[in-house]
């Protein structure tokens, strides 16, 4: 794999307040939040660009993995407070609903991508920024990064499925501690509690993310089928073991047929 550690971002969003960078190299699609002056707060143009990126990943069968990262020293501070302020003037108005739905809907699209996704959280993630990270299949961070719910500090109710995203990772007690009491956790604590996949030094985290998804990117067709089976089996809701067996049976037979008899040696399976 020849994907660079810090690829040049090709702009997909065009707002003066921030952009989205995208690259597609060696089966890995990368989405980079590029609004460092506002700690990569996500505005409406950026949210629309995220959806465009997800459309391309979904349709391009040569893509086997996605990395979500950010420019600058902080992953994401949440939704742009200027949009939140505008929505607060009349929260029930169609325009306010459109604003919040656009931002939160982009996270749903990331969570529905047909390939494994990994978020690279450096510095920290709060509120909707944490939602984006939790929408990915794997969150990797640095030991000292700070992960916070953040909604309580702004005296607003969580949004974007925040409680569900947290609860699926860390359970009831920690979710309530973060959402109603303002508790936070470092990257190291996030790994211990199951919120993050790994905590890696900042200077190594980019290459770690690339190495993590490289095998998935080598065989996008198989990767997409494995991920689909995992979602069917694990849910929510999860299925029974007999049901899981049947979900896997046909797809495993397809993969064995594709591999072919000659690809197996007397010493066991070898890479084809």
XYZ file of N, CA and C in Angstrom, residues 15-233:
657
model
N -17.223 25.869 1.739
C -17.535 26.997 2.600
C -16.268 27.679 3.079
N -16.320 29.026 3.216
C -15.175 29.749 3.746
C -14.892 29.332 5.182
N -15.905 28.862 5.879
C -15.736 28.510 7.282
C -15.103 27.138 7.463
N -14.946 26.380 6.404
C -14.359 25.059 6.541
C -14.624 24.220 5.312
N -13.816 23.210 5.122
C -13.970 22.326 3.980
C -13.827 20.882 4.418
N -14.120 19.999 3.494
C -13.879 18.572 3.658
C -12.863 18.165 2.602
N -11.779 17.510 3.014
C -10.811 16.980 2.073
C -11.056 15.511 1.855
N -10.878 15.030 0.645
C -11.048 13.609 0.360
C -9.910 13.107 -0.517
N -9.486 11.889 -0.275
C -8.548 11.203 -1.164
C -9.006 9.761 -1.296
N -8.627 9.139 -2.416
C -8.981 7.746 -2.695
C -7.736 7.074 -3.255
N -7.029 6.331 -2.393
C -5.730 5.767 -2.756
C -5.650 4.312 -2.297
N -5.312 3.422 -3.224
C -5.068 2.015 -2.896
C -6.215 1.378 -2.121
N -7.448 1.668 -2.520
C -8.605 1.045 -1.892
C -9.024 1.676 -0.582
N -8.323 2.739 -0.157
C -8.661 3.434 1.092
C -9.190 4.828 0.758
N -10.396 5.127 1.203
C -10.961 6.465 1.053
C -10.749 7.218 2.355
N -10.284 8.457 2.231
C -10.007 9.252 3.420
C -10.848 10.524 3.390
N -11.505 10.793 4.496
C -12.277 12.021 4.672
C -11.602 12.843 5.765
N -11.218 14.069 5.440
C -10.493 14.916 6.379
C -11.286 16.186 6.679
N -11.681 16.373 7.932
C -12.296 17.628 8.346
C -11.239 18.714 8.262
N -11.558 19.812 7.597
C -10.550 20.851 7.381
C -11.122 22.221 7.769
N -11.276 22.409 9.064
C -11.761 23.673 9.619
C -11.022 23.939 10.933
N -9.683 23.892 10.904
C -8.909 23.915 12.148
C -9.063 25.189 12.970
N -9.400 26.307 12.318
C -9.560 27.562 13.065
C -10.732 27.482 14.039
N -11.679 26.597 13.759
C -12.829 26.400 14.642
C -12.839 24.989 15.229
N -11.639 24.440 15.432
C -11.492 23.077 15.960
C -12.317 22.077 15.152
N -12.343 22.304 13.833
C -13.022 21.411 12.890
C -14.508 21.248 13.176
N -15.127 22.320 13.691
C -16.579 22.327 13.840
C -17.222 22.107 12.479
N -18.311 21.361 12.447
C -18.931 20.957 11.192
C -20.089 21.895 10.856
N -19.996 22.548 9.703
C -21.081 23.410 9.240
C -21.901 22.682 8.177
N -22.896 23.346 7.637
C -23.818 22.693 6.712
C -23.140 22.282 5.413
N -22.231 23.108 4.896
C -21.512 22.742 3.669
C -20.649 21.503 3.895
N -20.013 21.448 5.057
C -19.177 20.290 5.360
C -20.032 19.036 5.491
N -21.192 19.158 6.130
C -22.083 18.006 6.279
C -22.532 17.493 4.917
N -22.854 18.409 4.006
C -23.260 18.003 2.660
C -22.118 17.292 1.942
N -20.890 17.761 2.156
C -19.732 17.133 1.522
C -19.483 15.729 2.077
N -19.770 15.531 3.366
C -19.648 14.197 3.951
C -20.600 13.234 3.250
N -21.832 13.670 2.990
C -22.807 12.827 2.304
C -22.332 12.496 0.895
N -21.774 13.476 0.177
C -21.243 13.228 -1.160
C -20.127 12.189 -1.115
N -19.261 12.320 -0.124
C -18.176 11.349 0.056
C -18.749 9.954 0.279
N -19.751 9.846 1.133
C -20.354 8.544 1.427
C -21.005 7.943 0.186
N -21.616 8.784 -0.630
C -22.199 8.296 -1.886
C -21.137 7.663 -2.766
N -19.977 8.315 -2.871
C -18.918 7.773 -3.723
C -18.379 6.460 -3.162
N -18.165 6.415 -1.845
C -17.653 5.179 -1.239
C -18.626 4.034 -1.470
N -19.909 4.297 -1.295
C -20.917 3.262 -1.470
C -20.909 2.716 -2.896
N -20.780 3.598 -3.875
C -20.887 3.201 -5.277
C -19.586 2.661 -5.867
N -18.451 3.023 -5.293
C -17.156 2.612 -5.840
C -16.719 1.301 -5.186
N -16.900 0.212 -5.900
C -16.635 -1.112 -5.325
C -15.151 -1.416 -5.190
N -14.290 -0.504 -5.643
C -12.856 -0.696 -5.454
C -12.395 -0.191 -4.084
N -13.270 0.459 -3.344
C -12.929 0.986 -2.020
C -13.256 -0.061 -0.964
N -12.264 -0.366 -0.108
C -12.449 -1.391 0.905
C -12.386 -0.896 2.329
N -12.075 0.398 2.536
C -11.982 0.926 3.900
C -12.027 2.445 3.853
N -12.416 3.046 4.981
C -12.500 4.498 5.098
C -11.777 4.946 6.359
N -11.008 6.020 6.237
C -10.390 6.681 7.384
C -10.984 8.080 7.497
N -11.445 8.438 8.696
C -11.955 9.781 8.966
C -10.981 10.462 9.917
N -10.355 11.551 9.466
C -9.418 12.273 10.319
C -9.670 13.770 10.206
N -8.760 14.579 10.701
C -8.977 16.019 10.722
C -7.660 16.761 10.620
N -7.709 17.955 10.056
C -6.550 18.824 9.992
C -6.348 19.523 11.332
N -5.089 19.766 11.689
C -4.811 20.485 12.918
C -4.758 19.588 14.145
N -4.663 20.203 15.322
C -4.409 19.445 16.554
C -5.652 18.945 17.275
N -6.865 19.148 16.692
C -8.091 18.748 17.392
C -9.056 18.129 16.387
N -9.606 16.958 16.734
C -10.441 16.219 15.786
C -11.717 16.976 15.432
N -12.587 17.223 16.411
C -13.842 17.905 16.089
C -14.528 18.403 17.349
N -14.893 19.691 17.336
C -15.565 20.318 18.480
C -17.079 20.256 18.372
N -17.604 19.561 17.359
C -19.040 19.400 17.228
C -19.608 20.192 16.074
N -20.910 20.444 16.127
C -21.561 21.252 15.103
C -21.147 22.712 15.272
N -21.133 23.456 14.179
C -20.764 24.872 14.209
C -21.749 25.627 15.095
N -21.223 26.321 16.095
C -22.091 27.019 17.049
C -22.913 28.118 16.382
N -22.466 28.630 15.254
C -23.255 29.643 14.555
C -24.543 29.042 13.999
N -24.473 27.806 13.527
C -25.683 27.127 13.075
C -26.591 26.802 14.263
N -25.971 26.384 15.390
C -26.765 26.091 16.587
C -27.466 27.351 17.089
N -26.765 28.478 17.054
C -27.361 29.737 17.499
C -28.524 30.132 16.605
N -28.361 29.974 15.297
C -29.430 30.309 14.364
C -30.646 29.416 14.585
N -30.408 28.149 14.847
C -31.511 27.219 15.083
C -32.218 27.508 16.392
N -31.491 28.035 17.377
C -32.078 28.306 18.684
C -33.092 29.441 18.651
N -33.048 30.278 17.601
C -34.002 31.384 17.496
C -35.428 30.863 17.350
N -35.596 29.751 16.637
C -36.911 29.123 16.468
C -36.691 27.642 16.205
N -36.422 26.873 17.266
C -36.003 25.477 17.096
C -37.004 24.594 16.355
N -38.288 24.973 16.378
C -39.299 24.136 15.727
C -39.513 24.509 14.264
N -38.824 25.518 13.774
C -39.022 25.961 12.399
C -38.455 24.938 11.417
N -39.004 24.883 10.212
C -38.462 23.960 9.205
C -36.979 24.185 8.932
N -36.535 25.452 8.979
C -35.131 25.742 8.717
C -34.235 25.186 9.817
N -34.669 25.304 11.071
C -33.878 24.771 12.186
C -33.807 23.253 12.109
N -34.917 22.632 11.779
C -34.933 21.169 11.638
C -34.016 20.752 10.504
N -34.018 21.522 9.418
C -33.151 21.202 8.283
C -31.684 21.263 8.675
N -31.317 22.293 9.451
C -29.915 22.445 9.860
C -29.442 21.251 10.682
N -30.185 20.930 11.726
C -29.744 19.833 12.600
C -29.796 18.498 11.873
N -30.821 18.314 11.041
C -30.942 17.047 10.314
C -29.789 16.867 9.341
N -29.320 17.954 8.734
C -28.226 17.859 7.768
C -26.945 17.383 8.434
N -26.629 17.964 9.603
C -25.403 17.580 10.308
C -25.509 16.159 10.838
N -26.584 15.869 11.551
C -26.710 14.548 12.155
C -26.925 13.463 11.097
N -27.601 13.809 9.997
C -27.800 12.827 8.941
C -26.505 12.398 8.288
N -25.530 13.300 8.260
C -24.231 12.933 7.676
C -23.540 11.866 8.514
N -23.746 11.899 9.833
C -23.151 10.878 10.692
C -23.808 9.522 10.462
N -25.118 9.556 10.252
C -25.831 8.311 9.954
C -25.272 7.677 8.689
N -24.999 8.501 7.681
C -24.447 7.974 6.441
C -23.080 7.327 6.665
N -22.247 7.941 7.492
C -20.946 7.347 7.810
C -21.154 5.988 8.482
N -22.116 5.915 9.399
C -22.378 4.669 10.105
C -22.961 3.574 9.231
N -23.499 3.945 8.076
C -24.099 2.970 7.167
C -23.172 2.552 6.027
N -21.967 3.085 5.983
C -21.065 2.761 4.881
C -20.823 1.258 4.796
N -20.705 0.704 3.593
C -20.580 -0.744 3.421
C -19.175 -1.280 3.621
N -18.245 -0.423 4.052
C -16.865 -0.851 4.310
C -16.490 -0.455 5.730
N -15.504 -1.126 6.333
C -15.077 -0.746 7.685
C -14.528 0.674 7.725
N -14.879 1.392 8.782
C -14.490 2.788 8.934
C -13.731 2.973 10.240
N -12.742 3.861 10.211
C -11.961 4.147 11.416
C -11.816 5.652 11.555
N -12.088 6.176 12.735
C -11.880 7.594 13.018
C -10.573 7.768 13.769
N -9.835 8.814 13.417
C -8.543 9.112 14.021
C -8.707 10.372 14.860
N -8.860 10.200 16.163
C -9.179 11.306 17.059
C -7.916 11.778 17.769
N -7.445 12.939 17.361
C -6.296 13.578 17.995
C -6.786 14.823 18.715
N -6.294 15.078 19.915
C -6.695 16.253 20.672
C -7.965 16.029 21.442
N -9.040 15.735 20.736
C -10.288 15.475 21.413
C -11.470 15.489 20.469
N -12.603 15.058 20.996
C -13.870 15.074 20.272
C -14.959 15.347 21.289
N -15.881 16.224 20.927
C -16.930 16.611 21.864
C -18.239 16.748 21.118
N -19.347 16.423 21.779
C -20.674 16.606 21.215
C -20.855 15.878 19.906
N -21.292 16.632 18.881
C -21.480 16.035 17.568
C -20.171 15.505 16.994
N -19.045 16.058 17.432
C -17.757 15.530 17.002
C -17.529 14.123 17.530
N -17.961 13.889 18.768
C -17.875 12.537 19.318
C -18.857 11.621 18.599
N -20.034 12.154 18.237
C -20.987 11.362 17.456
C -20.352 10.849 16.170
N -19.656 11.740 15.464
C -19.015 11.346 14.208
C -18.012 10.230 14.442
N -17.190 10.370 15.475
C -16.192 9.337 15.778
C -16.862 8.016 16.139
N -17.947 8.079 16.924
C -18.635 6.863 17.349
C -19.425 6.224 16.213
N -19.732 7.000 15.170
C -20.439 6.436 14.029
C -19.548 5.506 13.219
N -18.228 5.646 13.362
C -17.315 4.753 12.657
C -17.228 3.421 13.386
N -16.740 2.408 12.681
C -16.641 1.074 13.271
C -15.540 0.982 14.320
N -14.474 1.746 14.129
C -13.345 1.709 15.044
C -12.884 3.127 15.329
N -12.682 3.450 16.586
C -12.165 4.753 16.985
C -10.765 4.538 17.530
N -9.788 5.209 16.939
C -8.448 5.186 17.506
C -8.091 6.612 17.906
N -7.328 6.736 18.954
C -7.059 8.041 19.518
C -5.668 8.048 20.141
N -5.279 9.172 20.695
C -4.020 9.244 21.423
C -4.318 9.064 22.911
N -3.342 8.648 23.697
C -3.601 8.410 25.132
C -4.131 9.640 25.854
N -3.693 10.832 25.442
C -4.059 12.043 26.175
C -5.260 12.779 25.584
N -5.782 12.345 24.451
C -6.950 13.008 23.867
C -8.134 12.934 24.837
N -9.029 13.925 24.743
C -10.157 14.009 25.662
C -11.457 13.804 24.893
N -12.260 12.836 25.351
C -13.543 12.529 24.736
C -14.653 12.965 25.690
N -15.548 13.843 25.189
C -16.565 14.428 26.050
C -17.923 14.427 25.357
N -18.972 14.263 26.156
C -20.322 14.401 25.623
C -20.571 15.842 25.206
N -20.345 16.790 26.107
C -20.351 18.202 25.756
C -21.700 18.890 25.697
N -22.784 18.153 25.503
C -24.093 18.796 25.386
C -24.511 19.459 26.701
N -24.233 18.790 27.811
C -24.610 19.337 29.117
C -23.930 20.681 29.357
N -22.671 20.811 28.978
C -21.936 22.057 29.189
C -22.572 23.220 28.434
N -23.241 22.924 27.314
C -23.927 23.960 26.544
C -25.392 24.092 26.946
N -25.801 23.316 27.941
C -27.163 23.339 28.458
C -28.189 23.009 27.374
N -27.846 22.014 26.558
C -28.804 21.512 25.585
C -28.856 19.988 25.689
N -29.971 19.431 25.242
C -30.149 17.977 25.257
C -29.278 17.346 24.176
N -28.718 16.168 24.424
C -27.948 15.486 23.378
C -28.782 15.281 22.118
N -28.117 15.248 20.983
C -28.787 15.015 19.710
C -27.978 14.119 18.815
N -28.587 13.742 17.697
C -27.881 12.926 16.716
C -27.710 11.474 17.132
N -28.587 10.995 18.025
C -28.434 9.620 18.493
C -27.285 9.450 19.469
N -26.887 10.539 20.117
C -25.711 10.539 20.989
C -25.796 9.471 22.078
N -26.944 9.372 22.745
C -27.073 8.420 23.851
C -26.981 6.980 23.359
N -27.580 6.715 22.205
C -27.511 5.360 21.653
C -26.087 5.020 21.227
N -25.410 5.973 20.579
C -24.043 5.716 20.136
C -23.125 5.442 21.323
N -23.266 6.233 22.375
C -22.471 6.005 23.581
C -22.846 4.686 24.246
N -24.146 4.473 24.406
C -24.612 3.298 25.137
C -24.176 1.987 24.517
N -24.132 1.939 23.204
C -23.702 0.704 22.534
C -22.237 0.395 22.802
N -21.466 1.419 23.123
C -20.037 1.232 23.370
C -19.721 0.993 24.845
N -20.344 1.789 25.716
C -19.899 1.796 27.118
C -20.983 1.436 28.118
N -22.215 1.176 27.663
C -23.259 0.763 28.590
C -23.926 1.934 29.309
N -24.883 1.582 30.166
C -25.741 2.569 30.817
C -24.982 3.507 31.751
N -24.226 2.971 32.675
C -23.628 3.788 33.731
C -22.718 4.877 33.183
N -21.797 4.508 32.292
C -20.867 5.488 31.757
C -21.579 6.477 30.847
N -22.573 6.018 30.104
C -23.350 6.927 29.267
C -24.024 8.006 30.099
N -24.656 7.608 31.193
C -25.342 8.573 32.053
C -24.330 9.503 32.722
N -23.182 8.953 33.115
C -22.151 9.785 33.734
C -21.673 10.871 32.779
N -21.511 10.511 31.514
C -21.018 11.477 30.535
C -22.113 12.467 30.128
N -23.335 11.967 29.907
C -24.394 12.809 29.358
C -25.053 13.710 30.397
N -25.189 13.225 31.626
C -25.912 14.022 32.630
C -25.009 14.628 33.693
N -23.794 14.117 33.816
C -22.878 14.616 34.848
C -21.624 15.255 34.263
N -21.488 15.233 32.956
C -20.349 15.882 32.329
C -19.038 15.150 32.461
N -19.078 13.867 32.803
C -17.841 13.100 32.907
C -17.189 12.978 31.532
N -15.868 12.943 31.525
C -15.120 12.770 30.285
C -14.114 11.648 30.479
N -13.451 11.272 29.402
C -12.410 10.249 29.536
C -11.282 10.541 28.562
N -10.096 10.162 28.969
C -8.935 10.285 28.097
C -8.939 9.142 27.079
N -8.064 9.242 26.105
C -7.949 8.181 25.130
C -7.597 6.845 25.764
N -6.702 6.860 26.736
C -6.325 5.615 27.415
C -7.518 5.019 28.148
N -8.291 5.864 28.826
C -9.480 5.388 29.529
C -10.532 4.875 28.549
N -10.612 5.514 27.383
C -11.584 5.093 26.379
C -11.306 3.671 25.900
N -10.039 3.309 25.776
C -9.693 1.940 25.385
C -10.087 0.973 26.493
N -9.789 1.321 27.735
C -10.117 0.460 28.865
C -11.617 0.207 28.983
N -12.428 1.212 28.632
C -13.884 1.108 28.774
C -14.576 0.621 27.503
N -13.818 0.351 26.466
C -14.400 -0.170 25.238
C -14.921 0.870 24.277
N -14.673 2.145 24.552
C -15.123 3.207 23.657
C -14.207 3.333 22.447
N -12.929 3.063 22.619
C -11.950 3.191 21.540
C -11.269 1.851 21.284
N -10.818 1.668 20.051
C -10.125 0.439 19.684
C -8.675 0.438 20.147
N -8.027 1.609 20.061
C -6.613 1.693 20.436
C -6.252 3.139 20.751
N -5.253 3.302 21.606
C -4.676 4.614 21.907
C -3.219 4.578 21.473
N -2.860 5.442 20.527
C -1.551 5.409 19.893
C -0.935 6.808 19.959
N 0.367 6.885 20.127
C 1.057 8.173 20.172
C 0.736 8.995 18.929
N 0.622 10.298 19.113
C 0.198 11.182 18.027
C 1.068 11.048 16.783
N 2.370 10.884 16.973
C 3.275 10.810 15.827
C 3.149 9.476 15.073
N 2.460 8.518 15.646
C 2.327 7.197 15.022
C 0.904 6.885 14.583
N -0.059 7.729 14.945
C -1.454 7.341 14.786
C -1.880 7.275 13.323
N -1.361 8.148 12.473
C -1.747 8.132 11.060
C -1.314 6.836 10.387
N -0.066 6.442 10.612
C 0.423 5.201 10.004
C -0.263 3.988 10.613
N -0.598 4.068 11.899
C -1.316 2.962 12.545
C -2.672 2.756 11.874
N -3.384 3.845 11.605
C -4.699 3.741 10.973
C -4.588 3.096 9.596
N -3.591 3.489 8.820
C -3.405 2.934 7.487
C -3.083 1.442 7.543
N -2.229 1.056 8.467
C -1.886 -0.362 8.608
C -3.088 -1.172 9.078
N -3.929 -0.560 9.908
C -5.097 -1.263 10.429
C -6.059 -1.644 9.312
N -6.298 -0.715 8.374
C -7.305 -0.972 7.341
C -6.715 -1.542 6.058
N -5.388 -1.645 5.964
C -4.764 -2.121 4.728
C -5.291 -3.486 4.278
N -5.410 -4.489 5.158
C -5.932 -5.783 4.694
C -7.350 -5.688 4.137
N -8.187 -4.840 4.749
C -9.552 -4.662 4.251
C -9.552 -4.065 2.860
N -8.616 -3.130 2.609
C -8.548 -2.456 1.318
C -8.027 -3.366 0.210
N -7.338 -4.454 0.572
C -6.774 -5.353 -0.425
C -7.837 -6.169 -1.145
N -8.964 -6.414 -0.471
C -10.020 -7.248 -1.056
C -11.373 -6.618 -0.726
N -11.730 -5.523 -1.397
C -12.958 -4.804 -1.055
C -14.224 -5.648 -1.158
N -14.290 -6.535 -2.138
C -15.498 -7.336 -2.307
C -15.743 -8.226 -1.089
N -14.709 -8.929 -0.643
C -14.840 -9.785 0.529
C -15.100 -8.950 1.778
N -14.397 -7.847 1.910
C -14.557 -6.983 3.078
C -15.991 -6.502 3.213
N -16.597 -6.073 2.127
C -17.976 -5.585 2.168
C -18.933 -6.686 2.591
N -18.695 -7.890 2.150
C -19.587 -8.995 2.519
C -19.417 -9.376 3.987
N -18.192 -9.342 4.490
C -17.976 -9.636 5.911
C -18.677 -8.595 6.776
N -18.550 -7.324 6.412
C -19.172 -6.266 7.204
C -20.691 -6.399 7.179
N -21.249 -6.718 6.042
C -22.702 -6.885 5.961
C -23.163 -8.020 6.873
N -22.439 -9.144 6.864
C -22.797 -10.262 7.734
C -22.682 -9.871 9.201
N -21.625 -9.126 9.549
C -21.442 -8.698 10.937
C -22.617 -7.856 11.405
N -23.089 -6.958 10.549
C -24.216 -6.114 10.943
C -25.495 -6.926 11.089
N -25.699 -7.889 10.204
C -26.877 -8.736 10.317
C -26.845 -9.567 11.594
N -25.664 -10.058 11.948
C -25.541 -10.941 13.107
C -25.533 -10.190 14.440
